[in-house]
């Protein structure tokens, strides 16, 4: 656990989030429960925005809402003055319902559906991050019909390989995302887009992967992108007015990971603005508006999942399974990526460690083991178990597998809590059944 002012173990060995004992939240709202530390979310967003303002000036951050999307989070981003990244009609719809100013939205996707594009245009989405030749054509046609001109970025693949889990790597040569800079496709797409009268080519977007610890990978990407910007400007007379470097900053999941804090994230950003500033001067290019697009680092460590311990199964000389009331329906990441997390018994954090167990989910699938080989005190039925750093891509990737209902999401701040997303009911499960 990466302790901080708003998430710590109190003197009685109880986990507190936002000043509230986690077990009180579990009792009040039921389990499994996603708890989000709103104070931390706001701190990270402020740190990113302040660092950009102080070290570069012209820029902002967009929250990659695929990491966790609901009305409350869009409201928070609006209040903090952040932009958002949306990747589907559904995310646009949710942001719109939250009253988010969509001129601050960046619309991503390698296969935006025509109806999603229409909906985005109708809703006033500020920037399209274009990711295919088809999209250039469709967007030009739809904007011509509406008599509007749409700001776009072109998503490029700088070919920088960030070392992380292969499932979340998006910028290698073999990728469904982006136009490759190296192959010449990026230049081709930009020349095409720049010639369209209803598209306003504003600049480049790149996202080199997720859960990246190596700060140099981003600096390398800046180098490739500014080289490319120099070619565009000096050879083709096309200026890159905006440069969006995507997200991907890593967070703390287990003891092997660094314990980043807000200051550390500022350092990430400082590295990037410094690299960009010096490249711009050295390569004689237009100084672009600077954007980053973090998701995980904003909501990941803000999230804690609370469970109630149920059945125990001791397989002698093999393993002890401790089952909880959650599972792959509320966190698919362990089954999908072999992701690891840290856990504690929420009210017994100071109890001596007595055993190593694997925390199993309740789904009818052997692979539904949430937290493998974790060291705990001897847990009893009814104990509240807390898993840390679940806020990104946890609830966002939840499902109704086995017709389990998705948990509630509760936000905490200054000893207050509120339901941001209510727990589903069985009626929700059959709502669309005919
Ligand atoms: N921008 C773009 C274009 C992206 O594709 C992503 C993540 C982000 C920003 C945000 O990256 P972050 O700061 O959150 O690393 N489901 C996987 C993660 C997939 C990430 C997809 N793209 C997981 O659970 O680890």
Short mmCIF file of C-alpha atoms and ligand atoms in Angstrom, two decimals:
data_model
loop_
_atom_site.label_atom_id
_atom_site.label_comp_id
_atom_site.label_asym_id
_atom_site.label_seq_id
_atom_site.Cartn_x
_atom_site.Cartn_y
_atom_site.Cartn_z
CA UNK A 1 0.00 0.00 0.00
CA UNK A 2 1.21 3.45 -0.93
CA UNK A 3 0.12 5.43 2.12
CA UNK A 4 -0.80 9.09 1.81
CA UNK A 5 -2.63 11.73 3.84
CA UNK A 6 -6.03 10.54 2.60
CA UNK A 7 -5.40 6.79 2.75
CA UNK A 8 -3.72 5.28 5.76
CA UNK A 9 -3.87 2.76 8.55
CA UNK A 10 -5.02 4.47 11.78
CA UNK A 11 -3.66 3.81 15.26
CA UNK A 12 -6.09 0.92 15.76
CA UNK A 13 -4.89 -0.85 12.64
CA UNK A 14 -7.93 0.16 10.59
CA UNK A 15 -7.71 1.29 7.00
CA UNK A 16 -9.08 4.81 6.51
CA UNK A 17 -9.88 6.40 3.16
CA UNK A 18 -10.75 10.09 3.04
CA UNK A 19 -10.87 10.05 6.83
CA UNK A 20 -13.50 7.27 7.01
CA UNK A 21 -12.79 3.73 8.23
CA UNK A 22 -13.10 1.43 5.22
CA UNK A 23 -15.14 -1.09 7.20
CA UNK A 24 -17.73 1.64 7.95
CA UNK A 25 -18.08 2.21 4.20
CA UNK A 26 -18.43 -1.54 3.66
CA UNK A 27 -21.17 -1.72 6.29
CA UNK A 28 -22.99 1.32 5.01
CA UNK A 29 -22.90 0.59 1.27
CA UNK A 30 -22.37 -3.18 1.15
CA UNK A 31 -19.65 -5.11 -0.65
CA UNK A 32 -18.09 -5.55 -3.10
CA UNK A 33 -17.59 -1.81 -3.15
CA UNK A 34 -15.39 0.49 -5.17
CA UNK A 35 -14.21 3.43 -3.06
CA UNK A 36 -12.67 6.43 -4.82
CA UNK A 37 -10.57 9.02 -2.99
CA UNK A 38 -11.77 12.24 -4.58
CA UNK A 39 -9.15 14.36 -2.84
CA UNK A 40 -6.35 12.32 -4.38
CA UNK A 41 -7.94 12.49 -7.84
CA UNK A 42 -8.12 16.28 -7.61
CA UNK A 43 -4.56 16.51 -6.26
CA UNK A 44 -3.10 14.61 -9.19
CA UNK A 45 -5.09 16.59 -11.76
CA UNK A 46 -3.98 19.86 -10.14
CA UNK A 47 -0.38 18.71 -10.04
CA UNK A 48 -0.42 17.87 -13.75
CA UNK A 49 -2.10 21.13 -14.69
CA UNK A 50 0.09 23.28 -12.44
CA UNK A 51 3.28 21.66 -13.70
CA UNK A 52 2.30 22.23 -17.32
CA UNK A 53 1.39 25.84 -16.57
CA UNK A 54 4.61 26.50 -14.63
CA UNK A 55 7.11 24.69 -16.84
CA UNK A 56 5.66 25.26 -20.29
CA UNK A 57 2.67 27.55 -20.17
CA UNK A 58 0.51 26.73 -23.10
CA UNK A 59 -1.14 23.37 -22.51
CA UNK A 60 -3.44 21.19 -20.47
CA UNK A 61 -4.11 17.58 -19.57
CA UNK A 62 -6.98 15.41 -20.74
CA UNK A 63 -8.23 12.73 -18.39
CA UNK A 64 -8.38 9.41 -20.27
CA UNK A 65 -11.84 8.47 -19.12
CA UNK A 66 -11.63 4.89 -20.39
CA UNK A 67 -9.83 4.25 -17.09
CA UNK A 68 -13.00 5.03 -15.16
CA UNK A 69 -16.06 6.71 -16.56
CA UNK A 70 -19.18 7.95 -14.80
CA UNK A 71 -20.94 11.28 -14.46
CA UNK A 72 -19.19 12.19 -11.20
CA UNK A 73 -15.69 11.92 -12.65
CA UNK A 74 -16.56 14.16 -15.62
CA UNK A 75 -17.99 16.74 -13.20
CA UNK A 76 -14.74 16.68 -11.24
CA UNK A 77 -12.69 17.17 -14.41
CA UNK A 78 -14.91 20.08 -15.42
CA UNK A 79 -14.46 21.70 -12.01
CA UNK A 80 -10.70 21.23 -12.22
CA UNK A 81 -10.47 22.74 -15.70
CA UNK A 82 -9.16 19.55 -17.29
CA UNK A 83 -9.95 18.23 -20.76
CA UNK A 84 -11.13 14.64 -21.29
CA UNK A 85 -10.36 11.82 -23.68
CA UNK A 86 -13.43 9.87 -24.83
CA UNK A 87 -13.41 6.74 -26.96
CA UNK A 88 -17.02 5.91 -27.70
CA UNK A 89 -20.49 7.33 -28.14
CA UNK A 90 -21.21 6.02 -24.65
CA UNK A 91 -18.42 8.00 -23.02
CA UNK A 92 -19.51 11.11 -24.93
CA UNK A 93 -23.09 10.52 -23.80
CA UNK A 94 -22.02 10.15 -20.16
CA UNK A 95 -19.87 13.29 -20.24
CA UNK A 96 -22.69 15.20 -21.88
CA UNK A 97 -25.16 14.00 -19.26
CA UNK A 98 -22.75 15.24 -16.60
CA UNK A 99 -22.82 18.69 -18.18
CA UNK A 100 -19.20 18.50 -19.33
CA UNK A 101 -18.21 21.14 -21.88
CA UNK A 102 -17.47 18.86 -24.83
CA UNK A 103 -15.41 21.47 -26.63
CA UNK A 104 -12.73 20.23 -24.19
CA UNK A 105 -13.10 16.60 -25.31
CA UNK A 106 -10.69 14.60 -27.47
CA UNK A 107 -12.46 11.84 -29.37
CA UNK A 108 -10.32 8.75 -29.93
CA UNK A 109 -10.85 5.40 -31.59
CA UNK A 110 -9.42 3.30 -34.39
CA UNK A 111 -12.90 2.60 -35.76
CA UNK A 112 -15.26 5.37 -34.81
CA UNK A 113 -18.66 4.41 -36.11
CA UNK A 114 -20.37 6.81 -38.46
CA UNK A 115 -23.19 7.26 -35.95
CA UNK A 116 -20.65 7.98 -33.21
CA UNK A 117 -18.98 10.58 -35.43
CA UNK A 118 -22.38 12.18 -36.13
CA UNK A 119 -23.19 12.20 -32.43
CA UNK A 120 -19.81 13.71 -31.56
CA UNK A 121 -20.24 16.47 -34.16
CA UNK A 122 -23.75 17.18 -32.97
CA UNK A 123 -22.53 17.32 -29.37
CA UNK A 124 -19.74 19.78 -30.17
CA UNK A 125 -16.76 17.56 -29.41
CA UNK A 126 -13.75 19.88 -29.71
CA UNK A 127 -11.10 17.62 -31.20
CA UNK A 128 -11.14 14.39 -33.17
CA UNK A 129 -8.00 12.30 -32.91
CA UNK A 130 -8.13 10.75 -36.35
CA UNK A 131 -6.89 7.20 -36.65
CA UNK A 132 -7.68 5.93 -40.18
CA UNK A 133 -7.97 7.03 -43.80
CA UNK A 134 -11.64 6.08 -43.66
CA UNK A 135 -12.19 8.47 -40.79
CA UNK A 136 -10.64 11.37 -42.75
CA UNK A 137 -13.09 10.73 -45.57
CA UNK A 138 -16.17 10.25 -43.37
CA UNK A 139 -15.38 13.28 -41.24
CA UNK A 140 -14.81 15.50 -44.30
CA UNK A 141 -18.11 14.33 -45.82
CA UNK A 142 -20.13 14.84 -42.63
CA UNK A 143 -18.58 18.22 -41.87
CA UNK A 144 -19.16 19.37 -45.45
CA UNK A 145 -22.83 18.40 -45.09
CA UNK A 146 -23.06 20.39 -41.86
CA UNK A 147 -21.06 23.29 -43.26
CA UNK A 148 -18.57 23.13 -40.38
CA UNK A 149 -14.82 22.80 -40.00
CA UNK A 150 -13.55 20.29 -37.43
CA UNK A 151 -10.32 20.50 -35.49
CA UNK A 152 -8.36 17.26 -35.74
CA UNK A 153 -5.14 15.71 -34.53
CA UNK A 154 -3.63 12.79 -36.40
CA UNK A 155 -2.72 9.83 -34.24
CA UNK A 156 0.76 8.74 -35.18
CA UNK A 157 2.82 5.79 -34.14
CA UNK A 158 6.35 7.00 -33.34
CA UNK A 159 7.62 3.41 -33.18
CA UNK A 160 8.87 3.82 -29.64
CA UNK A 161 8.52 0.60 -27.76
CA UNK A 162 7.70 1.08 -24.09
CA UNK A 163 8.38 -1.95 -21.96
CA UNK A 164 5.16 -2.98 -20.36
CA UNK A 165 2.62 -5.76 -20.63
CA UNK A 166 2.13 -6.66 -24.31
CA UNK A 167 -1.65 -6.39 -24.09
CA UNK A 168 -1.45 -2.71 -23.37
CA UNK A 169 1.35 -1.83 -25.72
CA UNK A 170 0.05 0.32 -28.53
CA UNK A 171 2.95 1.97 -30.31
CA UNK A 172 4.98 -0.89 -31.74
CA UNK A 173 5.13 -1.21 -35.51
CA UNK A 174 2.44 -3.91 -35.45
CA UNK A 175 -0.39 -1.91 -33.93
CA UNK A 176 -3.98 -1.23 -34.86
CA UNK A 177 -3.47 2.32 -33.56
CA UNK A 178 -1.98 5.27 -35.37
CA UNK A 179 -0.24 5.98 -38.65
CA UNK A 180 3.38 4.93 -38.62
CA UNK A 181 5.88 7.79 -38.83
CA UNK A 182 8.61 5.48 -40.10
CA UNK A 183 6.62 3.93 -42.95
CA UNK A 184 5.55 7.31 -44.32
CA UNK A 185 1.87 6.63 -43.66
CA UNK A 186 1.67 9.44 -41.12
CA UNK A 187 2.93 11.98 -43.65
CA UNK A 188 0.54 10.61 -46.24
CA UNK A 189 -2.45 10.88 -43.90
CA UNK A 190 -1.54 14.41 -42.81
CA UNK A 191 -1.08 15.65 -46.39
CA UNK A 192 -4.48 14.12 -47.16
CA UNK A 193 -6.17 15.66 -44.14
CA UNK A 194 -4.54 19.07 -44.60
CA UNK A 195 -5.99 19.27 -48.10
CA UNK A 196 -9.56 18.85 -46.87
CA UNK A 197 -11.50 22.06 -46.61
CA UNK A 198 -13.62 20.96 -43.65
CA UNK A 199 -10.78 19.59 -41.53
CA UNK A 200 -8.45 21.79 -39.52
CA UNK A 201 -5.24 19.83 -38.99
CA UNK A 202 -3.95 21.07 -35.63
CA UNK A 203 -1.25 18.59 -34.79
CA UNK A 204 -0.11 15.17 -33.66
CA UNK A 205 -1.14 12.64 -31.07
CA UNK A 206 0.86 9.68 -29.84
CA UNK A 207 0.35 7.19 -27.02
CA UNK A 208 3.25 4.83 -26.49
CA UNK A 209 1.71 2.43 -23.99
CA UNK A 210 0.42 2.09 -20.47
CA UNK A 211 1.91 1.48 -17.00
CA UNK A 212 5.29 2.79 -18.22
CA UNK A 213 7.99 3.41 -15.60
CA UNK A 214 10.73 4.43 -17.99
CA UNK A 215 10.61 8.22 -18.30
CA UNK A 216 13.12 8.06 -21.16
CA UNK A 217 10.59 6.33 -23.40
CA UNK A 218 8.49 9.50 -23.42
CA UNK A 219 11.51 11.71 -24.09
CA UNK A 220 12.41 9.50 -27.03
CA UNK A 221 8.88 9.84 -28.36
CA UNK A 222 9.14 13.64 -28.12
CA UNK A 223 12.35 13.48 -30.16
CA UNK A 224 10.75 11.38 -32.92
CA UNK A 225 7.63 13.57 -32.97
CA UNK A 226 9.52 16.86 -33.12
CA UNK A 227 11.73 15.49 -35.92
CA UNK A 228 8.55 14.65 -37.77
CA UNK A 229 7.06 18.07 -36.97
CA UNK A 230 10.22 19.67 -38.42
CA UNK A 231 9.77 17.72 -41.68
CA UNK A 232 6.13 18.74 -41.85
CA UNK A 233 6.88 22.40 -41.22
CA UNK A 234 10.11 22.86 -43.17
CA UNK A 235 9.38 20.63 -46.15
CA UNK A 236 5.61 20.81 -46.43
CA UNK A 237 4.77 24.11 -44.78
CA UNK A 238 2.42 22.46 -42.29
CA UNK A 239 2.89 23.56 -38.67
CA UNK A 240 2.17 21.27 -35.74
CA UNK A 241 0.26 23.62 -33.43
CA UNK A 242 -0.60 20.98 -30.86
CA UNK A 243 1.26 17.96 -29.58
CA UNK A 244 -0.57 15.39 -27.46
CA UNK A 245 1.74 12.82 -25.90
CA UNK A 246 -0.95 10.48 -24.58
CA UNK A 247 -0.95 8.82 -21.20
CA UNK A 248 0.77 5.80 -19.74
CA UNK A 249 2.41 6.96 -16.50
CA UNK A 250 2.82 4.01 -14.17
CA UNK A 251 1.36 3.60 -10.70
CA UNK A 252 2.13 1.53 -7.61
CA UNK A 253 0.43 -1.86 -7.55
CA UNK A 254 2.78 -4.11 -5.60
CA UNK A 255 5.96 -3.92 -3.51
CA UNK A 256 8.04 -4.26 -6.70
CA UNK A 257 6.68 -0.99 -8.09
CA UNK A 258 8.03 2.45 -7.14
CA UNK A 259 5.83 4.41 -4.75
CA UNK A 260 5.00 7.46 -6.77
CA UNK A 261 3.41 10.47 -5.23
CA UNK A 262 2.03 13.65 -6.69
CA UNK A 263 5.53 15.19 -6.83
CA UNK A 264 6.79 12.26 -8.87
CA UNK A 265 4.09 12.77 -11.47
CA UNK A 266 5.09 16.42 -11.71
CA UNK A 267 8.61 15.20 -12.45
CA UNK A 268 7.28 13.07 -15.32
CA UNK A 269 5.64 16.10 -16.83
CA UNK A 270 8.67 18.36 -16.22
CA UNK A 271 10.79 15.87 -18.15
CA UNK A 272 8.45 16.09 -21.09
CA UNK A 273 8.06 19.85 -21.19
CA UNK A 274 11.83 20.27 -20.81
CA UNK A 275 12.47 17.86 -23.69
CA UNK A 276 9.87 19.54 -25.85
CA UNK A 277 11.12 23.05 -25.08
CA UNK A 278 14.68 22.19 -26.06
CA UNK A 279 13.63 20.24 -29.18
CA UNK A 280 11.48 23.14 -30.36
CA UNK A 281 14.39 25.56 -30.05
CA UNK A 282 16.96 23.19 -31.55
CA UNK A 283 14.80 22.10 -34.49
CA UNK A 284 13.32 25.53 -35.19
CA UNK A 285 9.69 24.48 -35.17
CA UNK A 286 6.46 26.15 -34.06
CA UNK A 287 6.04 25.84 -30.29
CA UNK A 288 3.02 23.53 -29.97
CA UNK A 289 0.23 23.53 -27.40
CA UNK A 290 1.23 20.74 -24.99
CA UNK A 291 -1.15 17.96 -23.98
CA UNK A 292 -0.90 14.77 -21.97
CA UNK A 293 -3.66 12.24 -21.50
CA UNK A 294 -3.24 10.24 -18.31
CA UNK A 295 -5.91 7.89 -17.00
CA UNK A 296 -4.42 5.28 -14.69
CA UNK A 297 -2.25 7.71 -12.71
CA UNK A 298 -5.29 9.84 -11.88
CA UNK A 299 -7.80 7.23 -10.75
CA UNK A 300 -5.73 4.06 -10.25
CA UNK A 301 -4.35 4.63 -6.77
CA UNK A 302 -7.44 6.62 -5.83
CA UNK A 303 -9.47 3.39 -5.95
CA UNK A 304 -9.78 0.69 -3.29
CA UNK A 305 -12.09 -2.31 -3.58
CA UNK A 306 -13.71 -3.66 -0.44
CA UNK A 307 -14.90 -7.25 -0.16
CA UNK A 308 -16.43 -9.48 2.49
CA UNK A 309 -14.56 -12.69 3.16
CA UNK A 310 -16.64 -15.84 2.69
CA UNK A 311 -15.69 -19.46 2.13
CA UNK A 312 -12.24 -20.87 2.88
CA UNK A 313 -10.83 -23.91 1.15
CA UNK A 314 -7.59 -25.39 2.40
CA UNK A 315 -5.99 -27.82 -0.02
CA UNK A 316 -3.30 -29.43 2.06
CA UNK A 317 0.26 -28.86 0.77
CA UNK A 318 -1.09 -26.99 -2.22
CA UNK A 319 -2.89 -23.73 -1.50
CA UNK A 320 -5.51 -22.03 0.61
CA UNK A 321 -8.30 -20.26 -1.23
CA UNK A 322 -10.11 -17.48 0.52
CA UNK A 323 -13.25 -16.60 -1.40
CA UNK A 324 -14.76 -13.12 -1.47
CA UNK A 325 -18.03 -11.70 -2.78
CA UNK A 326 -16.36 -10.11 -5.84
CA UNK A 327 -14.55 -11.66 -8.76
CA UNK A 328 -13.69 -11.27 -12.42
CA UNK A 329 -17.04 -9.57 -13.03
CA UNK A 330 -15.83 -6.51 -11.06
CA UNK A 331 -12.07 -6.82 -11.76
CA UNK A 332 -11.06 -8.77 -14.87
CA UNK A 333 -7.44 -7.56 -14.79
CA UNK A 334 -5.94 -10.48 -12.81
CA UNK A 335 -7.54 -13.02 -15.18
CA UNK A 336 -6.78 -11.00 -18.30
CA UNK A 337 -3.32 -9.62 -17.63
CA UNK A 338 -2.15 -11.58 -14.60
CA UNK A 339 -2.21 -8.25 -12.76
CA UNK A 340 -1.11 -8.18 -9.13
CA UNK A 341 -2.44 -6.06 -6.28
CA UNK A 342 -1.79 -5.57 -2.58
CA UNK A 343 -4.48 -6.46 -0.06
CA UNK A 344 -5.08 -6.04 3.68
CA UNK A 345 -7.80 -6.95 6.15
CA UNK A 346 -9.37 -3.53 6.55
CA UNK A 347 -9.78 -3.71 10.33
CA UNK A 348 -6.82 -5.93 11.19
CA UNK A 349 -3.89 -4.32 9.41
CA UNK A 350 -1.66 -4.67 12.50
CA UNK A 351 -2.51 -8.33 13.12
CA UNK A 352 0.47 -10.61 12.56
CA UNK A 353 0.73 -12.21 9.13
CA UNK A 354 -0.09 -15.90 9.52
CA UNK A 355 -0.61 -17.38 6.09
CA UNK A 356 -0.29 -17.00 2.34
CA UNK A 357 -3.59 -17.40 0.55
CA UNK A 358 -5.08 -16.85 -2.87
CA UNK A 359 -8.16 -14.67 -2.87
CA UNK A 360 -10.72 -16.25 -5.17
CA UNK A 361 -13.71 -14.61 -6.80
CA UNK A 362 -17.17 -16.15 -6.87
CA UNK A 363 -17.45 -16.78 -10.62
CA UNK A 364 -17.86 -20.26 -12.05
CA UNK A 365 -14.44 -20.30 -13.62
CA UNK A 366 -11.18 -21.69 -12.24
CA UNK A 367 -9.29 -18.68 -13.57
CA UNK A 368 -11.32 -16.37 -11.35
CA UNK A 369 -8.59 -15.85 -8.77
CA UNK A 370 -8.30 -12.18 -7.91
CA UNK A 371 -5.24 -11.86 -5.69
CA UNK A 372 -2.77 -14.74 -5.88
CA UNK A 373 -0.41 -15.65 -3.04
CA UNK A 374 -1.02 -12.76 -0.70
CA UNK A 375 0.18 -12.74 2.92
CA UNK A 376 -2.55 -12.09 5.48
CA UNK A 377 -3.52 -12.65 9.09
CA UNK A 378 -5.86 -15.62 9.43
CA UNK A 379 -8.99 -14.14 7.83
CA UNK A 380 -12.41 -14.99 9.23
CA UNK A 381 -15.72 -15.13 7.44
CA UNK A 382 -17.17 -11.60 7.51
CA UNK A 383 -13.82 -9.79 7.61
CA UNK A 384 -13.52 -6.88 5.18
CA UNK A 385 -10.68 -7.31 2.72
CA UNK A 386 -9.35 -4.26 0.88
CA UNK A 387 -7.48 -4.36 -2.45
CA UNK A 388 -5.45 -1.28 -3.40
CA UNK A 389 -4.93 0.56 -6.69
CA UNK A 390 -8.07 -0.81 -8.32
CA UNK A 391 -9.44 2.53 -9.51
CA UNK A 392 -8.28 2.34 -13.13
CA UNK A 393 -9.64 -0.23 -15.60
CA UNK A 394 -11.36 -2.11 -12.78
CA UNK A 395 -14.93 -0.90 -12.62
CA UNK A 396 -14.49 0.35 -16.19
CA UNK A 397 -14.00 -3.23 -17.42
CA UNK A 398 -16.63 -4.84 -15.19
CA UNK A 399 -19.32 -7.09 -16.62
CA UNK A 400 -22.34 -9.10 -15.58
CA UNK A 401 -20.60 -12.44 -16.05
CA UNK A 402 -22.60 -15.17 -14.33
CA UNK A 403 -25.29 -12.51 -13.91
CA UNK A 404 -23.45 -10.96 -11.04
CA UNK A 405 -24.41 -7.35 -10.47
CA UNK A 406 -21.78 -4.62 -10.72
CA UNK A 407 -20.78 -2.99 -7.43
CA UNK A 408 -21.55 0.51 -6.25
CA UNK A 409 -18.87 3.19 -6.57
CA UNK A 410 -18.61 5.52 -3.62
CA UNK A 411 -16.57 8.74 -3.58
CA UNK A 412 -15.02 9.91 -0.33
CA UNK A 413 -13.74 13.36 0.52
CA UNK A 414 -13.06 15.08 3.86
CA UNK A 415 -14.89 12.43 5.91
CA UNK A 416 -17.95 12.58 3.63
CA UNK A 417 -19.06 9.88 1.23
CA UNK A 418 -21.59 9.69 -1.58
CA UNK A 419 -22.71 7.12 -4.12
CA UNK A 420 -21.39 8.06 -7.56
CA UNK A 421 -22.66 4.89 -9.25
CA UNK A 422 -25.26 2.77 -7.53
CA UNK A 423 -25.00 -0.98 -7.22
CA UNK A 424 -26.98 -2.75 -9.92
CA UNK A 425 -30.13 -4.62 -8.99
CA UNK A 426 -31.42 -7.90 -10.40
CA UNK A 427 -33.95 -5.81 -12.33
CA UNK A 428 -31.05 -4.12 -14.13
CA UNK A 429 -29.96 -7.57 -15.27
CA UNK A 430 -33.20 -8.35 -17.08
CA UNK A 431 -33.95 -4.82 -18.27
CA UNK A 432 -33.07 -5.60 -21.90
CA UNK A 433 -34.30 -9.18 -21.96
CA UNK A 434 -37.34 -9.65 -24.20
N1 LIG B 1 -4.59 7.92 -24.37
C1 LIG B 1 -4.80 6.88 -25.21
C2 LIG B 1 -4.93 7.14 -26.63
C3 LIG B 1 -4.90 5.58 -24.70
O1 LIG B 1 -5.09 4.58 -25.53
C4 LIG B 1 -4.79 5.36 -23.31
C5 LIG B 1 -4.93 4.02 -22.75
C6 LIG B 1 -4.58 6.47 -22.47
C7 LIG B 1 -4.48 7.73 -23.04
C8 LIG B 1 -4.46 6.36 -20.97
O2 LIG B 1 -3.39 5.61 -20.58
P1 LIG B 1 -3.05 5.45 -19.01
O3 LIG B 1 -2.56 6.77 -18.51
O4 LIG B 1 -4.32 5.06 -18.33
O5 LIG B 1 -2.03 4.39 -18.96
N2 LIG B 1 -7.07 -2.03 -19.85
C9 LIG B 1 -5.64 -1.89 -19.68
C10 LIG B 1 -5.16 -0.52 -20.06
C11 LIG B 1 -5.46 -0.15 -21.47
C12 LIG B 1 -4.98 1.24 -21.81
C13 LIG B 1 -5.53 1.69 -23.10
N3 LIG B 1 -5.19 3.02 -23.48
C14 LIG B 1 -5.30 -2.20 -18.24
O6 LIG B 1 -6.20 -2.57 -17.48
O7 LIG B 1 -4.15 -2.14 -17.85
#
